């Protein structure tokens, strides 16, 4: 079993770009060092949806991993999103992540499954082959119930039992399934670290988990650390107060027409917090409508999330 401890907040930060569209290493250092300085942050997940990971070349993916690792001086584990379609492709991606300095991998389902579904046993083979080829400790990623790439409970249990799998990021977004399946996973594998990724449903899921692996943590780590603590203390009143304080931000970042717009909104929020200088994204993502930046900035102000202090580089 992996010794990586993600029991707390695990932000999934955006990937900053220069205005010309290249990976911005200096901005990664600002963003990564700030997140790494927040007490309660246990690791960073890069190259995910929020990080536009599938929009990057292989060389850029490696650069992002190594740059975030440098930004935290190796003090926190860097977890890389593993998104390649076939098992062999994904295994080679995982090995490149190891070479770039990743400590673990978050394994996405093969994207063809989103449309067509998966054959029984296929997800298990994906995790097995990736781990055997790379030795990279892996996180089970449970997709939303609305997709055909969501894993039934038996599949989750079989993946969780495999060598190398030490945590699960659950984003099923079906509270009936959450309430019935999470206790079964917990009972079967007490050492499996259970992390919610319900950015827009944090309150409901916060009382059952070891931590949160969320893109939201890359914008508002301070209150999310407090929310996790309230959930672990079973203090509903405190958790509800934090949730309500954040609700205007949640609406402006995650309650948009497309969940993909959340990535753009996170970047706009980071501009408002003084971490990024601009919110450049890579197509097919597009800028938000005029006025969105002001709305996001106002929501952050209402949640007492002002400009962040970036630690000075050594």
XYZ file of N, CA and C in Angstrom, residues 24-204:
543
model
N 3.162 28.430 -18.928
C 3.812 29.534 -18.217
C 4.444 28.992 -16.935
N 5.730 28.684 -16.983
C 6.419 28.074 -15.849
C 6.476 29.030 -14.667
N 6.696 30.309 -14.917
C 6.750 31.272 -13.813
C 5.411 31.332 -13.074
N 4.313 31.313 -13.832
C 2.993 31.356 -13.205
C 2.702 30.056 -12.454
N 3.190 28.926 -12.974
C 3.050 27.659 -12.246
C 3.756 27.758 -10.901
N 4.939 28.374 -10.891
C 5.671 28.511 -9.630
C 4.894 29.386 -8.636
N 4.262 30.454 -9.119
C 3.460 31.287 -8.221
C 2.270 30.503 -7.677
N 1.548 29.852 -8.566
C 0.356 29.104 -8.177
C 0.710 27.931 -7.267
N 1.711 27.160 -7.658
C 2.089 25.986 -6.879
C 2.647 26.339 -5.515
N 3.478 27.374 -5.450
C 4.057 27.743 -4.152
C 2.993 28.289 -3.220
N 2.014 29.030 -3.756
C 0.911 29.510 -2.922
C 0.098 28.338 -2.369
N -0.327 27.419 -3.246
C -1.128 26.281 -2.783
C -0.334 25.439 -1.782
N 0.954 25.265 -2.055
C 1.778 24.466 -1.161
C 2.002 25.098 0.194
N 1.756 26.406 0.283
C 1.968 27.109 1.555
C 0.741 27.065 2.451
N -0.389 26.584 1.940
C -1.629 26.560 2.709
C -1.648 25.302 3.582
N -1.723 25.497 4.879
C -1.736 24.351 5.792
C -2.994 23.521 5.563
N -2.817 22.219 5.423
C -3.937 21.325 5.139
C -3.956 20.839 3.716
N -3.179 21.449 2.821
C -3.033 20.946 1.448
C -2.065 19.779 1.472
N -2.499 18.636 0.930
C -1.728 17.400 1.063
C -1.071 16.949 -0.237
N -1.413 17.577 -1.346
C -0.829 17.211 -2.631
C -1.509 18.022 -3.717
N -0.972 17.945 -4.939
C -1.558 18.640 -6.078
C -1.786 17.653 -7.209
N -2.958 17.726 -7.820
C -3.273 16.890 -8.978
C -3.215 17.755 -10.231
N -2.292 17.436 -11.112
C -2.113 18.225 -12.333
C -2.565 17.417 -13.546
N -2.790 18.114 -14.649
C -3.154 17.492 -15.930
C -4.539 16.865 -15.881
N -5.408 17.398 -15.016
C -6.782 16.940 -14.992
C -7.657 17.807 -15.873
N -8.983 17.729 -15.664
C -9.893 18.567 -16.438
C -9.600 20.040 -16.207
N -9.458 20.431 -14.935
C -9.169 21.832 -14.636
C -7.820 22.253 -15.206
N -6.897 21.308 -15.321
C -5.555 21.599 -15.817
C -5.394 21.474 -17.315
N -6.510 21.256 -18.030
C -6.458 21.160 -19.502
C -5.427 20.121 -19.959
N -5.310 19.048 -19.173
C -4.244 18.079 -19.419
C -4.277 17.432 -20.778
N -5.476 17.139 -21.294
C -5.566 16.478 -22.599
C -5.323 17.440 -23.756
N -5.175 18.738 -23.447
C -4.913 19.729 -24.490
C -3.414 19.968 -24.676
N -2.593 19.277 -23.896
C -1.154 19.518 -23.892
C -0.410 18.437 -24.662
N 0.744 18.814 -25.221
C 1.618 17.820 -25.840
C 2.286 16.988 -24.747
N 2.888 15.881 -25.127
C 3.582 15.046 -24.150
C 4.695 15.826 -23.455
N 5.432 16.623 -24.216
C 6.506 17.417 -23.613
C 5.935 18.444 -22.636
N 4.808 19.060 -22.982
C 4.187 20.037 -22.092
C 3.664 19.360 -20.823
N 3.095 18.177 -20.959
C 2.623 17.449 -19.783
C 3.773 17.201 -18.805
N 4.904 16.765 -19.316
C 6.068 16.529 -18.460
C 6.548 17.825 -17.821
N 6.521 18.906 -18.589
C 6.949 20.204 -18.064
C 6.033 20.662 -16.928
N 4.736 20.465 -17.072
C 3.794 20.864 -16.026
C 4.060 20.078 -14.749
N 4.271 18.765 -14.863
C 4.547 17.940 -13.683
C 5.812 18.421 -12.981
N 6.878 18.556 -13.730
C 8.152 18.936 -13.120
C 8.098 20.354 -12.556
N 7.358 21.248 -13.207
C 7.282 22.634 -12.740
C 6.502 22.743 -11.437
N 5.398 22.016 -11.327
C 4.664 22.031 -10.068
C 5.471 21.359 -8.968
N 6.203 20.317 -9.295
C 7.047 19.674 -8.283
C 8.109 20.657 -7.783
N 8.712 21.406 -8.711
C 9.687 22.422 -8.304
C 9.037 23.514 -7.460
N 7.800 23.858 -7.804
C 7.113 24.941 -7.108
C 6.889 24.626 -5.637
N 6.715 23.340 -5.312
C 6.503 22.956 -3.905
C 7.784 22.368 -3.306
N 8.905 22.512 -4.025
C 10.207 22.025 -3.557
C 10.172 20.550 -3.199
N 9.300 19.776 -3.871
C 9.222 18.344 -3.606
C 8.599 18.002 -2.266
N 8.030 19.006 -1.562
C 7.470 18.756 -0.224
C 6.106 18.080 -0.284
N 5.405 18.217 -1.378
C 4.091 17.609 -1.539
C 4.110 16.675 -2.740
N 3.328 15.593 -2.696
C 3.251 14.719 -3.868
C 2.523 15.413 -5.012
N 3.040 15.225 -6.209
C 2.374 15.689 -7.422
C 1.737 14.475 -8.077
N 0.420 14.528 -8.244
C -0.329 13.430 -8.849
C -0.675 13.837 -10.269
N -0.388 12.971 -11.221
C -0.611 13.289 -12.626
C -1.865 12.603 -13.136
N -2.700 13.331 -13.857
C -3.814 12.722 -14.553
C -3.307 11.828 -15.665
N -3.799 10.590 -15.706
C -3.429 9.621 -16.750
C -4.664 9.428 -17.616
N -4.609 9.913 -18.846
C -5.816 10.036 -19.657
C -5.756 9.288 -20.984
N -4.613 8.669 -21.320
C -4.477 8.009 -22.617
C -5.553 6.973 -22.854
N -5.966 6.814 -24.095
C -7.133 5.997 -24.420
C -6.914 4.513 -24.175
N -5.901 3.923 -24.758
C -5.660 2.491 -24.601
C -4.745 2.208 -23.431
N -4.747 0.947 -22.968
C -3.930 0.600 -21.803
C -2.449 0.830 -22.057
N -1.962 0.444 -23.228
C -0.535 0.618 -23.520
C -0.173 2.096 -23.582
N -1.026 2.872 -24.217
C -0.791 4.316 -24.312
C -0.791 4.942 -22.921
N -1.764 4.538 -22.091
C -1.858 5.087 -20.741
C -0.675 4.656 -19.887
N -0.210 3.419 -20.066
C 0.944 2.938 -19.303
C 2.195 3.717 -19.661
N 2.375 4.024 -20.937
C 3.525 4.828 -21.345
C 3.405 6.254 -20.801
N 2.176 6.788 -20.763
C 1.948 8.110 -20.183
C 2.326 8.110 -18.701
N 1.960 7.044 -18.002
C 2.291 6.936 -16.582
C 3.798 6.877 -16.367
N 4.503 6.175 -17.230
C 5.956 6.101 -17.095
C 6.595 7.463 -17.344
N 6.072 8.213 -18.307
C 6.583 9.576 -18.527
C 6.320 10.446 -17.301
N 5.170 10.236 -16.653
C 4.859 11.004 -15.443
C 5.851 10.689 -14.332
N 6.187 9.416 -14.179
C 7.199 9.017 -13.191
C 8.519 9.723 -13.481
N 8.915 9.695 -14.738
C 10.184 10.296 -15.137
C 10.200 11.806 -14.877
N 9.019 12.441 -14.956
C 8.929 13.891 -14.752
C 8.816 14.265 -13.279
N 8.624 13.272 -12.408
C 8.591 13.559 -10.980
C 7.261 13.343 -10.295
N 6.299 12.715 -10.971
C 5.006 12.456 -10.329
C 5.146 11.375 -9.269
N 4.383 11.531 -8.188
C 4.381 10.556 -7.098
C 3.237 9.566 -7.212
N 2.187 9.907 -7.962
C 1.018 9.041 -8.109
C 0.295 9.433 -9.385
N -0.697 8.609 -9.758
C -1.471 8.876 -10.960
C -2.956 8.781 -10.691
N -3.721 9.690 -11.279
C -5.178 9.654 -11.243
C -5.632 9.096 -12.590
N -6.199 7.893 -12.567
C -6.490 7.189 -13.822
C -7.895 7.519 -14.308
N -7.973 8.186 -15.427
C -9.253 8.489 -16.068
C -9.753 7.256 -16.817
N -11.066 7.117 -16.956
C -11.567 6.030 -17.798
C -11.194 6.278 -19.250
N -11.089 5.218 -20.009
C -10.885 5.367 -21.438
C -12.055 6.185 -21.990
N -11.767 7.241 -22.721
C -12.817 8.201 -23.044
C -13.881 7.657 -23.992
N -13.554 6.590 -24.735
C -14.573 5.948 -25.556
C -15.712 5.379 -24.732
N -15.408 5.035 -23.475
C -16.446 4.487 -22.605
C -17.523 5.501 -22.281
N -17.190 6.796 -22.329
C -18.186 7.831 -22.032
C -19.394 7.706 -22.955
N -19.143 7.324 -24.192
C -20.230 7.201 -25.168
C -20.760 5.784 -25.267
N -19.832 4.810 -25.258
C -20.217 3.444 -25.601
C -20.299 2.493 -24.410
N -19.842 2.921 -23.239
C -19.787 2.017 -22.107
C -18.550 1.134 -22.172
N -18.386 0.302 -21.149
C -17.189 -0.540 -21.075
C -17.574 -2.007 -20.925
N -16.686 -2.865 -21.369
C -16.867 -4.297 -21.163
C -16.522 -4.649 -19.717
N -17.238 -5.582 -19.149
C -16.940 -6.022 -17.787
C -15.490 -6.496 -17.709
N -14.761 -5.998 -16.753
C -13.368 -6.379 -16.578
C -12.378 -5.445 -17.244
N -12.844 -4.611 -18.172
C -11.927 -3.724 -18.888
C -11.317 -2.655 -17.975
N -12.088 -1.998 -17.090
C -11.459 -1.017 -16.205
C -10.390 -1.637 -15.308
N -10.651 -2.849 -14.815
C -9.668 -3.522 -13.966
C -8.361 -3.735 -14.711
N -8.457 -4.111 -15.982
C -7.240 -4.349 -16.768
C -6.469 -3.055 -16.981
N -7.190 -1.949 -17.079
C -6.537 -0.650 -17.294
C -5.646 -0.310 -16.101
N -6.178 -0.427 -14.894
C -5.378 -0.121 -13.706
C -4.216 -1.104 -13.557
N -4.474 -2.366 -13.799
C -3.449 -3.394 -13.632
C -2.275 -3.150 -14.566
N -2.558 -2.887 -15.833
C -1.494 -2.722 -16.820
C -0.718 -1.419 -16.590
N -1.405 -0.375 -16.185
C -0.714 0.883 -15.906
C 0.252 0.702 -14.736
N -0.214 0.074 -13.678
C 0.635 -0.084 -12.498
C 1.798 -1.023 -12.770
N 1.542 -2.123 -13.458
C 2.616 -3.081 -13.727
C 3.698 -2.465 -14.598
N 3.310 -1.578 -15.512
C 4.288 -0.980 -16.422
C 5.075 0.150 -15.778
N 4.450 0.877 -14.841
C 5.073 2.111 -14.331
C 5.422 2.066 -12.853
N 4.751 1.221 -12.075
C 4.931 1.229 -10.628
C 4.361 2.462 -9.951
N 3.562 3.245 -10.682
C 3.012 4.488 -10.160
C 1.798 4.181 -9.277
N 1.808 4.593 -7.995
C 0.610 4.413 -7.166
C -0.580 5.118 -7.815
N -1.772 4.487 -7.750
C -2.896 4.950 -8.547
C -4.115 5.296 -7.698
N -4.886 6.257 -8.217
C -6.150 6.666 -7.621
C -7.282 6.239 -8.545
N -8.245 5.520 -8.000
C -9.448 5.121 -8.722
C -10.334 6.341 -8.927
N -10.731 6.587 -10.156
C -11.535 7.757 -10.495
C -12.937 7.294 -10.872
N -13.921 7.639 -10.033
C -15.310 7.300 -10.304
C -16.002 8.469 -10.979
N -16.426 8.252 -12.231
C -17.071 9.292 -13.037
C -18.555 9.434 -12.665
N -19.192 10.532 -13.108
C -20.598 10.752 -12.781
C -21.514 9.630 -13.265
N -22.566 9.418 -12.499
C -23.565 8.400 -12.817
C -24.231 8.677 -14.169
N -24.240 9.921 -14.598
C -24.890 10.271 -15.860
C -24.095 9.806 -17.076
N -22.875 9.357 -16.879
C -22.056 8.896 -18.003
C -22.030 7.370 -18.057
N -21.636 6.838 -19.199
C -21.492 5.388 -19.354
C -20.132 4.902 -18.866
N -19.299 5.841 -18.404
C -17.982 5.477 -17.879
C -17.985 5.418 -16.360
N -19.157 5.479 -15.731
C -19.242 5.316 -14.281
C -19.111 3.829 -13.965
N -18.397 3.490 -12.898
C -18.153 2.090 -12.564
C -19.182 1.591 -11.563
N -19.741 0.402 -11.824
C -20.644 -0.171 -10.840
C -19.852 -0.547 -9.587
N -20.556 -0.884 -8.528
C -19.900 -1.112 -7.245
C -18.922 -2.280 -7.314
N -19.289 -3.348 -7.984
C -18.380 -4.493 -8.079
C -17.080 -4.104 -8.761
N -17.168 -3.297 -9.814
C -15.960 -2.857 -10.519
C -15.093 -1.999 -9.603
N -15.713 -1.094 -8.846
C -14.947 -0.282 -7.907
C -14.239 -1.144 -6.868
N -14.941 -2.125 -6.333
C -14.350 -2.989 -5.315
C -13.182 -3.787 -5.871
N -13.313 -4.265 -7.096
C -12.237 -5.055 -7.695
C -11.025 -4.194 -8.010
N -11.235 -2.958 -8.457
C -10.112 -2.059 -8.709
C -9.442 -1.693 -7.384
N -10.250 -1.393 -6.374
C -9.703 -1.006 -5.066
C -8.864 -2.116 -4.455
N -9.148 -3.350 -4.817
C -8.407 -4.497 -4.277
C -7.072 -4.716 -4.972
N -6.844 -4.042 -6.093
C -5.637 -4.285 -6.877
C -4.407 -3.640 -6.248
N -3.284 -4.278 -6.477
C -2.008 -3.728 -6.025
C -1.791 -2.353 -6.653
N -1.331 -1.417 -5.838
C -1.008 -0.082 -6.338
C -2.111 0.934 -6.189
N -3.359 0.496 -5.988
C -4.481 1.434 -5.857
C -4.630 1.799 -4.386
N -4.477 3.078 -4.046
C -4.458 3.488 -2.644
C -5.541 4.497 -2.277
N -6.257 5.023 -3.261
C -7.271 6.043 -2.980
C -8.321 6.007 -4.072
N -9.457 6.638 -3.795
C -10.482 6.805 -4.818
C -10.971 8.240 -4.814
N -11.092 8.801 -5.998
C -11.689 10.121 -6.208
C -13.094 9.871 -6.731
N -14.096 10.157 -5.911
C -15.461 9.804 -6.284
C -16.255 11.044 -6.668
N -16.739 11.053 -7.898
C -17.577 12.133 -8.399
C -18.848 11.608 -9.020
N -19.479 10.612 -8.374
C -20.624 9.923 -8.963
C -21.810 10.860 -9.182
N -21.934 11.901 -8.354
C -22.987 12.915 -8.514
C -24.390 12.301 -8.559
N -24.547 11.231 -7.833
C -25.842 10.597 -7.590
C -25.835 10.249 -6.117
N -26.556 11.024 -5.326
C -26.425 10.883 -3.879
C -26.991 9.562 -3.370
N -27.904 8.951 -4.101
C -28.367 7.623 -3.717
C -27.222 6.622 -3.806
N -26.470 6.687 -4.896
C -25.329 5.785 -5.041
C -24.231 6.126 -4.033
N -23.987 7.416 -3.848
C -22.967 7.827 -2.878
C -23.279 7.243 -1.503
N -24.517 7.414 -1.060
C -24.895 7.018 0.295
C -24.870 5.504 0.489
N -25.016 4.757 -0.589
C -25.002 3.293 -0.454
C -23.650 2.681 -0.778
N -22.896 3.278 -1.692
C -21.650 2.650 -2.142
C -20.440 3.045 -1.303
N -20.377 4.287 -0.851
C -19.214 4.721 -0.071
C -19.057 3.890 1.207
N -20.122 3.625 1.967
C -19.944 2.783 3.154
C -19.448 1.375 2.837
N -19.829 0.828 1.691
C -19.360 -0.510 1.311
C -17.866 -0.468 1.001
N -17.438 0.536 0.262
C -16.008 0.696 -0.019
C -15.215 0.874 1.266
N -15.748 1.681 2.171
C -15.065 1.951 3.440
C -14.931 0.668 4.271
N -15.994 -0.114 4.310
C -15.964 -1.342 5.103
C -15.029 -2.378 4.494
N -15.023 -2.468 3.165
C -14.195 -3.473 2.493
C -12.716 -3.111 2.532
N -12.413 -1.819 2.447
C -11.017 -1.379 2.370
C -10.807 -0.184 3.311
N -10.648 -0.444 4.608
C -10.523 0.648 5.574
C -9.352 1.584 5.307
N -8.311 1.095 4.632
C -7.137 1.934 4.368
C -7.256 2.726 3.066
N -8.283 2.442 2.262
C -8.478 3.168 1.009
C -8.862 4.612 1.331
N -8.103 5.558 0.818
C -8.396 6.965 1.074
C -9.532 7.414 0.148
N -10.622 7.867 0.749
C -11.809 8.251 -0.007
C -11.862 9.767 -0.107
N -11.835 10.264 -1.343
C -11.765 11.696 -1.612
C -12.965 12.102 -2.467
N -13.690 13.118 -2.034
C -14.777 13.626 -2.851
C -14.235 14.551 -3.933
N -14.888 14.531 -5.083
C -14.557 15.543 -6.105
C -15.824 16.255 -6.570
N -16.804 16.343 -5.648
C -18.063 17.006 -5.958
C -17.929 18.509 -5.688
N -17.249 19.192 -6.600
C -17.027 20.631 -6.405
C -18.318 21.370 -6.084
N -19.406 20.985 -6.765
C -20.665 21.701 -6.594
C -21.585 21.053 -5.565
N -21.165 19.928 -4.944
C -21.975 19.249 -3.926
C -21.115 18.924 -2.710
N -20.265 19.836 -2.313
C -19.300 19.516 -1.266
C -19.961 19.244 0.081
N -21.026 19.972 0.403
C -21.599 19.852 1.746
C -22.101 18.433 2.009
N -22.847 17.878 1.082
C -23.423 16.549 1.298
C -22.334 15.490 1.471
